[in-house]
Amino acid sequence: HVQLVESGGGSVQAGGSLRISCAVSENPSGDDIGCVAVFRERPGKVRERVAAIDAEGDRKYADAVKSRHTIFRPKAGDIVHLLMRRLIPEDTGLYICATALIGGGCLTDAPVFASWGQGIQVNVTS
């Protein structure tokens, strides 16, 4: 399956901004990468989808971030960015990109992805 690599992330004080990028390092099977989502894992909480973008550019956000974060694909291709603004300590976690949709709809509540990145850490201090 397609291989995803995250970059960006890091540490910032509350109120600051960070960007996470999801890039395709290789796609030997020619998987469909039109749908890309960013999930996060936080201590003591289940993995949740933060944002997603489909091949048409339509987007979906978790309620906790929809007024603060923006997911975008600058041009047709294999890089998607998540710009996170007005970060709060509750945004701290491991952010993981996913693509190669194999079940569900991209912007529905239960998409199933075949390819996942390794994740990148985001730390927001108060």
Short mmCIF file of N, CA and C in Angstrom, two decimals:
data_model
loop_
_atom_site.label_atom_id
_atom_site.label_comp_id
_atom_site.label_asym_id
_atom_site.label_seq_id
_atom_site.Cartn_x
_atom_site.Cartn_y
_atom_site.Cartn_z
N HIS A 1 0.84 -1.19 0.00
CA HIS A 1 0.00 0.00 0.00
C HIS A 1 0.88 1.25 0.00
N VAL A 2 0.20 2.35 -0.21
CA VAL A 2 0.90 3.63 -0.21
C VAL A 2 1.55 3.89 1.13
N GLN A 3 2.71 4.50 1.10
CA GLN A 3 3.44 4.85 2.32
C GLN A 3 3.28 6.34 2.59
N LEU A 4 2.86 6.67 3.81
CA LEU A 4 2.64 8.05 4.21
C LEU A 4 3.71 8.50 5.19
N VAL A 5 4.10 9.76 5.09
CA VAL A 5 5.08 10.32 6.02
C VAL A 5 4.54 11.66 6.52
N GLU A 6 4.52 11.80 7.85
CA GLU A 6 4.12 13.08 8.44
C GLU A 6 5.34 13.94 8.71
N SER A 7 5.14 15.24 8.62
CA SER A 7 6.18 16.19 9.01
C SER A 7 5.51 17.39 9.66
N GLY A 8 6.33 18.20 10.31
CA GLY A 8 5.80 19.36 11.02
C GLY A 8 5.65 19.01 12.48
N GLY A 9 4.51 19.34 13.05
CA GLY A 9 4.29 19.07 14.46
C GLY A 9 5.26 19.87 15.33
N GLY A 10 5.51 19.38 16.55
CA GLY A 10 6.45 20.04 17.45
C GLY A 10 5.78 20.57 18.69
N SER A 11 6.43 21.55 19.31
CA SER A 11 5.93 22.13 20.57
C SER A 11 5.64 23.61 20.40
N VAL A 12 4.59 24.05 21.08
CA VAL A 12 4.20 25.44 20.98
C VAL A 12 3.42 25.82 22.24
N GLN A 13 3.42 27.08 22.55
CA GLN A 13 2.61 27.54 23.68
C GLN A 13 1.16 27.70 23.24
N ALA A 14 0.28 27.61 24.18
CA ALA A 14 -1.15 27.78 23.89
C ALA A 14 -1.39 29.10 23.16
N GLY A 15 -2.24 29.03 22.16
CA GLY A 15 -2.51 30.20 21.34
C GLY A 15 -1.70 30.23 20.06
N GLY A 16 -0.67 29.41 20.00
CA GLY A 16 0.18 29.37 18.82
C GLY A 16 -0.37 28.49 17.72
N SER A 17 0.43 28.35 16.66
CA SER A 17 0.02 27.58 15.48
C SER A 17 1.11 26.58 15.10
N LEU A 18 0.67 25.49 14.51
CA LEU A 18 1.57 24.48 13.95
C LEU A 18 0.95 23.94 12.68
N ARG A 19 1.78 23.34 11.85
CA ARG A 19 1.27 22.70 10.65
C ARG A 19 1.80 21.28 10.59
N ILE A 20 0.92 20.37 10.20
CA ILE A 20 1.29 18.99 9.94
C ILE A 20 1.08 18.73 8.46
N SER A 21 2.07 18.08 7.84
CA SER A 21 1.96 17.73 6.44
C SER A 21 1.96 16.21 6.29
N CYS A 22 1.12 15.73 5.41
CA CYS A 22 1.03 14.30 5.10
C CYS A 22 1.50 14.14 3.65
N ALA A 23 2.60 13.43 3.47
CA ALA A 23 3.15 13.26 2.13
C ALA A 23 3.23 11.78 1.78
N VAL A 24 3.06 11.50 0.50
CA VAL A 24 3.18 10.13 0.01
C VAL A 24 4.63 9.89 -0.36
N SER A 25 5.25 8.91 0.30
CA SER A 25 6.65 8.61 -0.03
C SER A 25 6.75 7.64 -1.19
N GLU A 26 5.77 6.73 -1.25
CA GLU A 26 5.71 5.81 -2.39
C GLU A 26 4.32 5.22 -2.48
N ASN A 27 3.93 4.83 -3.66
CA ASN A 27 2.59 4.28 -3.89
C ASN A 27 2.70 3.18 -4.93
N PRO A 28 3.34 2.07 -4.57
CA PRO A 28 3.62 1.02 -5.55
C PRO A 28 2.37 0.36 -6.12
N SER A 29 1.29 0.36 -5.37
CA SER A 29 0.07 -0.29 -5.84
C SER A 29 -0.88 0.67 -6.53
N GLY A 30 -0.50 1.94 -6.58
CA GLY A 30 -1.38 2.92 -7.18
C GLY A 30 -2.66 3.12 -6.40
N ASP A 31 -2.58 3.08 -5.06
CA ASP A 31 -3.76 3.27 -4.23
C ASP A 31 -4.36 4.65 -4.47
N ASP A 32 -5.67 4.72 -4.28
CA ASP A 32 -6.38 5.98 -4.41
C ASP A 32 -6.08 6.84 -3.18
N ILE A 33 -5.45 7.97 -3.38
CA ILE A 33 -5.08 8.84 -2.26
C ILE A 33 -5.89 10.11 -2.26
N GLY A 34 -7.06 10.07 -2.91
CA GLY A 34 -7.89 11.26 -2.94
C GLY A 34 -8.41 11.66 -1.58
N CYS A 35 -8.68 10.68 -0.74
CA CYS A 35 -9.16 10.95 0.62
C CYS A 35 -7.99 10.85 1.58
N VAL A 36 -7.76 11.90 2.33
CA VAL A 36 -6.72 11.92 3.36
C VAL A 36 -7.32 12.43 4.66
N ALA A 37 -7.01 11.76 5.73
CA ALA A 37 -7.51 12.18 7.04
C ALA A 37 -6.36 12.28 8.03
N VAL A 38 -6.55 13.10 9.03
CA VAL A 38 -5.59 13.21 10.13
C VAL A 38 -6.31 12.83 11.41
N PHE A 39 -5.76 11.86 12.09
CA PHE A 39 -6.29 11.40 13.37
C PHE A 39 -5.34 11.85 14.48
N ARG A 40 -5.82 11.76 15.71
CA ARG A 40 -4.92 12.00 16.83
C ARG A 40 -5.21 11.03 17.96
N GLU A 41 -4.16 10.74 18.68
CA GLU A 41 -4.24 9.89 19.86
C GLU A 41 -3.77 10.72 21.06
N ARG A 42 -4.63 10.77 22.06
CA ARG A 42 -4.29 11.49 23.28
C ARG A 42 -4.34 10.54 24.45
N PRO A 43 -3.52 10.76 25.46
CA PRO A 43 -3.49 9.85 26.62
C PRO A 43 -4.87 9.66 27.23
N GLY A 44 -5.26 8.42 27.38
CA GLY A 44 -6.52 8.11 28.02
C GLY A 44 -7.75 8.29 27.14
N LYS A 45 -7.55 8.59 25.87
CA LYS A 45 -8.68 8.81 24.97
C LYS A 45 -8.56 7.92 23.73
N VAL A 46 -9.68 7.63 23.11
CA VAL A 46 -9.65 6.83 21.90
C VAL A 46 -9.15 7.67 20.74
N ARG A 47 -8.61 6.99 19.74
CA ARG A 47 -8.17 7.68 18.54
C ARG A 47 -9.36 8.38 17.90
N GLU A 48 -9.17 9.62 17.49
CA GLU A 48 -10.26 10.37 16.88
C GLU A 48 -9.78 11.05 15.60
N ARG A 49 -10.70 11.20 14.68
CA ARG A 49 -10.38 11.92 13.45
C ARG A 49 -10.48 13.41 13.71
N VAL A 50 -9.44 14.13 13.35
CA VAL A 50 -9.41 15.57 13.53
C VAL A 50 -9.96 16.28 12.30
N ALA A 51 -9.53 15.82 11.14
CA ALA A 51 -9.95 16.46 9.89
C ALA A 51 -9.77 15.49 8.74
N ALA A 52 -10.51 15.74 7.66
CA ALA A 52 -10.39 14.92 6.46
C ALA A 52 -10.70 15.78 5.24
N ILE A 53 -10.10 15.40 4.13
CA ILE A 53 -10.38 16.08 2.87
C ILE A 53 -10.52 15.01 1.80
N ASP A 54 -11.53 15.18 0.92
CA ASP A 54 -11.72 14.18 -0.13
C ASP A 54 -11.15 14.67 -1.46
N ALA A 55 -11.31 13.87 -2.48
CA ALA A 55 -10.71 14.18 -3.77
C ALA A 55 -11.27 15.45 -4.39
N GLU A 56 -12.50 15.80 -4.03
CA GLU A 56 -13.13 17.01 -4.57
C GLU A 56 -12.78 18.25 -3.76
N GLY A 57 -12.07 18.07 -2.66
CA GLY A 57 -11.72 19.21 -1.83
C GLY A 57 -12.70 19.49 -0.71
N ASP A 58 -13.72 18.66 -0.58
CA ASP A 58 -14.65 18.82 0.54
C ASP A 58 -13.98 18.36 1.83
N ARG A 59 -14.37 18.97 2.94
CA ARG A 59 -13.65 18.75 4.20
C ARG A 59 -14.61 18.45 5.33
N LYS A 60 -14.07 17.82 6.35
CA LYS A 60 -14.82 17.55 7.56
C LYS A 60 -13.88 17.70 8.74
N TYR A 61 -14.42 18.28 9.83
CA TYR A 61 -13.60 18.52 11.03
C TYR A 61 -14.31 18.00 12.27
N ALA A 62 -13.50 17.62 13.25
CA ALA A 62 -14.06 17.32 14.56
C ALA A 62 -14.58 18.62 15.16
N ASP A 63 -15.66 18.52 15.94
CA ASP A 63 -16.25 19.72 16.54
C ASP A 63 -15.23 20.52 17.34
N ALA A 64 -14.30 19.83 17.99
CA ALA A 64 -13.35 20.51 18.87
C ALA A 64 -12.36 21.39 18.12
N VAL A 65 -12.24 21.19 16.80
CA VAL A 65 -11.21 21.93 16.07
C VAL A 65 -11.75 22.74 14.90
N LYS A 66 -13.03 22.59 14.56
CA LYS A 66 -13.51 23.12 13.28
C LYS A 66 -13.36 24.61 13.13
N SER A 67 -13.34 25.36 14.19
CA SER A 67 -13.18 26.81 14.05
C SER A 67 -11.72 27.24 14.11
N ARG A 68 -10.82 26.26 14.30
CA ARG A 68 -9.41 26.61 14.52
C ARG A 68 -8.46 26.01 13.48
N HIS A 69 -8.81 24.88 12.93
CA HIS A 69 -7.90 24.16 12.05
C HIS A 69 -8.40 24.16 10.62
N THR A 70 -7.48 24.04 9.67
CA THR A 70 -7.83 23.97 8.25
C THR A 70 -7.00 22.88 7.59
N ILE A 71 -7.69 21.98 6.90
CA ILE A 71 -7.00 20.96 6.13
C ILE A 71 -7.08 21.36 4.66
N PHE A 72 -5.98 21.25 3.94
CA PHE A 72 -6.00 21.67 2.55
C PHE A 72 -4.95 20.93 1.74
N ARG A 73 -5.23 20.91 0.44
CA ARG A 73 -4.33 20.29 -0.52
C ARG A 73 -4.01 21.39 -1.54
N PRO A 74 -2.81 21.94 -1.52
CA PRO A 74 -2.50 23.11 -2.36
C PRO A 74 -2.77 22.89 -3.84
N LYS A 75 -2.51 21.71 -4.33
CA LYS A 75 -2.77 21.40 -5.73
C LYS A 75 -2.95 19.90 -5.83
N ALA A 76 -3.52 19.46 -6.93
CA ALA A 76 -3.73 18.03 -7.11
C ALA A 76 -2.39 17.32 -6.95
N GLY A 77 -2.37 16.36 -6.06
CA GLY A 77 -1.09 15.70 -5.81
C GLY A 77 -1.13 14.93 -4.52
N ASP A 78 0.01 14.74 -3.96
CA ASP A 78 0.09 13.80 -2.85
C ASP A 78 0.55 14.43 -1.55
N ILE A 79 0.31 15.70 -1.34
CA ILE A 79 0.62 16.34 -0.07
C ILE A 79 -0.62 17.06 0.44
N VAL A 80 -0.93 16.78 1.68
CA VAL A 80 -2.04 17.44 2.36
C VAL A 80 -1.50 18.08 3.63
N HIS A 81 -1.99 19.26 3.95
CA HIS A 81 -1.54 19.97 5.13
C HIS A 81 -2.69 20.19 6.10
N LEU A 82 -2.38 20.15 7.36
CA LEU A 82 -3.34 20.53 8.41
C LEU A 82 -2.74 21.70 9.16
N LEU A 83 -3.34 22.87 8.98
CA LEU A 83 -2.89 24.06 9.69
C LEU A 83 -3.70 24.17 10.97
N MET A 84 -3.01 24.17 12.08
CA MET A 84 -3.68 24.19 13.39
C MET A 84 -3.39 25.53 14.05
N ARG A 85 -4.46 26.26 14.32
CA ARG A 85 -4.33 27.59 14.92
C ARG A 85 -4.97 27.62 16.29
N ARG A 86 -4.62 28.64 17.06
CA ARG A 86 -5.17 28.85 18.41
C ARG A 86 -5.13 27.53 19.19
N LEU A 87 -3.97 26.93 19.19
CA LEU A 87 -3.82 25.63 19.85
C LEU A 87 -4.03 25.75 21.35
N ILE A 88 -4.58 24.69 21.92
CA ILE A 88 -4.81 24.61 23.36
C ILE A 88 -4.13 23.35 23.89
N PRO A 89 -3.87 23.28 25.19
CA PRO A 89 -3.19 22.08 25.73
C PRO A 89 -3.90 20.78 25.40
N GLU A 90 -5.24 20.83 25.26
CA GLU A 90 -5.99 19.61 24.92
C GLU A 90 -5.70 19.11 23.51
N ASP A 91 -5.03 19.89 22.70
CA ASP A 91 -4.65 19.44 21.37
C ASP A 91 -3.39 18.58 21.40
N THR A 92 -2.74 18.51 22.53
CA THR A 92 -1.53 17.69 22.64
C THR A 92 -1.83 16.24 22.32
N GLY A 93 -0.97 15.63 21.49
CA GLY A 93 -1.18 14.24 21.15
C GLY A 93 -0.32 13.81 19.97
N LEU A 94 -0.50 12.58 19.57
CA LEU A 94 0.18 12.02 18.40
C LEU A 94 -0.76 12.13 17.21
N TYR A 95 -0.34 12.83 16.19
CA TYR A 95 -1.16 13.06 15.00
C TYR A 95 -0.72 12.13 13.89
N ILE A 96 -1.70 11.43 13.30
CA ILE A 96 -1.41 10.36 12.36
C ILE A 96 -2.21 10.59 11.08
N CYS A 97 -1.52 10.53 9.95
CA CYS A 97 -2.20 10.67 8.66
C CYS A 97 -2.65 9.31 8.15
N ALA A 98 -3.74 9.32 7.40
CA ALA A 98 -4.27 8.08 6.84
C ALA A 98 -4.80 8.35 5.44
N THR A 99 -4.70 7.34 4.57
CA THR A 99 -5.25 7.43 3.24
C THR A 99 -5.51 6.03 2.70
N ALA A 100 -5.81 5.94 1.42
CA ALA A 100 -6.19 4.65 0.80
C ALA A 100 -7.46 4.14 1.46
N LEU A 101 -8.57 4.84 1.19
CA LEU A 101 -9.86 4.48 1.76
C LEU A 101 -10.32 3.14 1.22
N ILE A 102 -10.68 2.22 2.13
CA ILE A 102 -11.14 0.89 1.71
C ILE A 102 -12.53 0.56 2.23
N GLY A 103 -13.12 1.47 3.00
CA GLY A 103 -14.46 1.23 3.51
C GLY A 103 -15.07 2.51 4.01
N GLY A 104 -16.39 2.60 3.94
CA GLY A 104 -17.05 3.81 4.39
C GLY A 104 -16.80 4.95 3.42
N GLY A 105 -17.35 6.09 3.71
CA GLY A 105 -17.12 7.27 2.90
C GLY A 105 -16.08 8.16 3.54
N CYS A 106 -15.39 8.92 2.72
CA CYS A 106 -14.29 9.73 3.23
C CYS A 106 -14.73 10.65 4.36
N LEU A 107 -15.87 11.28 4.20
CA LEU A 107 -16.31 12.28 5.17
C LEU A 107 -17.43 11.77 6.08
N THR A 108 -17.65 10.47 6.05
CA THR A 108 -18.65 9.90 6.95
C THR A 108 -18.03 9.67 8.32
N ASP A 109 -18.83 9.11 9.22
CA ASP A 109 -18.35 8.92 10.59
C ASP A 109 -17.42 7.72 10.77
N ALA A 110 -17.41 6.82 9.81
CA ALA A 110 -16.62 5.59 10.01
C ALA A 110 -15.86 5.19 8.76
N PRO A 111 -14.93 6.02 8.30
CA PRO A 111 -14.12 5.59 7.17
C PRO A 111 -13.10 4.55 7.62
N VAL A 112 -12.70 3.70 6.67
CA VAL A 112 -11.69 2.68 6.96
C VAL A 112 -10.54 2.90 5.98
N PHE A 113 -9.35 3.05 6.54
CA PHE A 113 -8.17 3.34 5.73
C PHE A 113 -7.19 2.18 5.74
N ALA A 114 -6.50 1.99 4.62
CA ALA A 114 -5.52 0.92 4.52
C ALA A 114 -4.12 1.39 4.88
N SER A 115 -3.86 2.67 4.75
CA SER A 115 -2.50 3.16 4.95
C SER A 115 -2.46 4.22 6.04
N TRP A 116 -1.50 4.06 6.93
CA TRP A 116 -1.34 4.97 8.06
C TRP A 116 0.12 5.38 8.17
N GLY A 117 0.34 6.64 8.54
CA GLY A 117 1.69 7.08 8.82
C GLY A 117 2.13 6.64 10.21
N GLN A 118 3.35 6.99 10.56
CA GLN A 118 3.89 6.64 11.87
C GLN A 118 3.40 7.60 12.97
N GLY A 119 2.98 8.75 12.57
CA GLY A 119 2.51 9.74 13.53
C GLY A 119 3.59 10.74 13.87
N ILE A 120 3.14 11.91 14.30
CA ILE A 120 4.07 12.96 14.71
C ILE A 120 3.48 13.66 15.93
N GLN A 121 4.36 14.00 16.86
CA GLN A 121 3.90 14.53 18.14
C GLN A 121 3.65 16.03 18.08
N VAL A 122 2.58 16.42 18.74
CA VAL A 122 2.25 17.84 18.94
C VAL A 122 2.11 18.06 20.44
N ASN A 123 2.84 19.02 20.95
CA ASN A 123 2.77 19.37 22.37
C ASN A 123 2.39 20.84 22.51
N VAL A 124 1.35 21.09 23.25
CA VAL A 124 0.90 22.46 23.49
C VAL A 124 0.97 22.72 24.98
N THR A 125 1.78 23.69 25.35
CA THR A 125 1.97 24.01 26.77
C THR A 125 1.17 25.24 27.15
N SER A 126 0.74 25.26 28.38
CA SER A 126 -0.07 26.40 28.86
C SER A 126 0.82 27.51 29.39
#
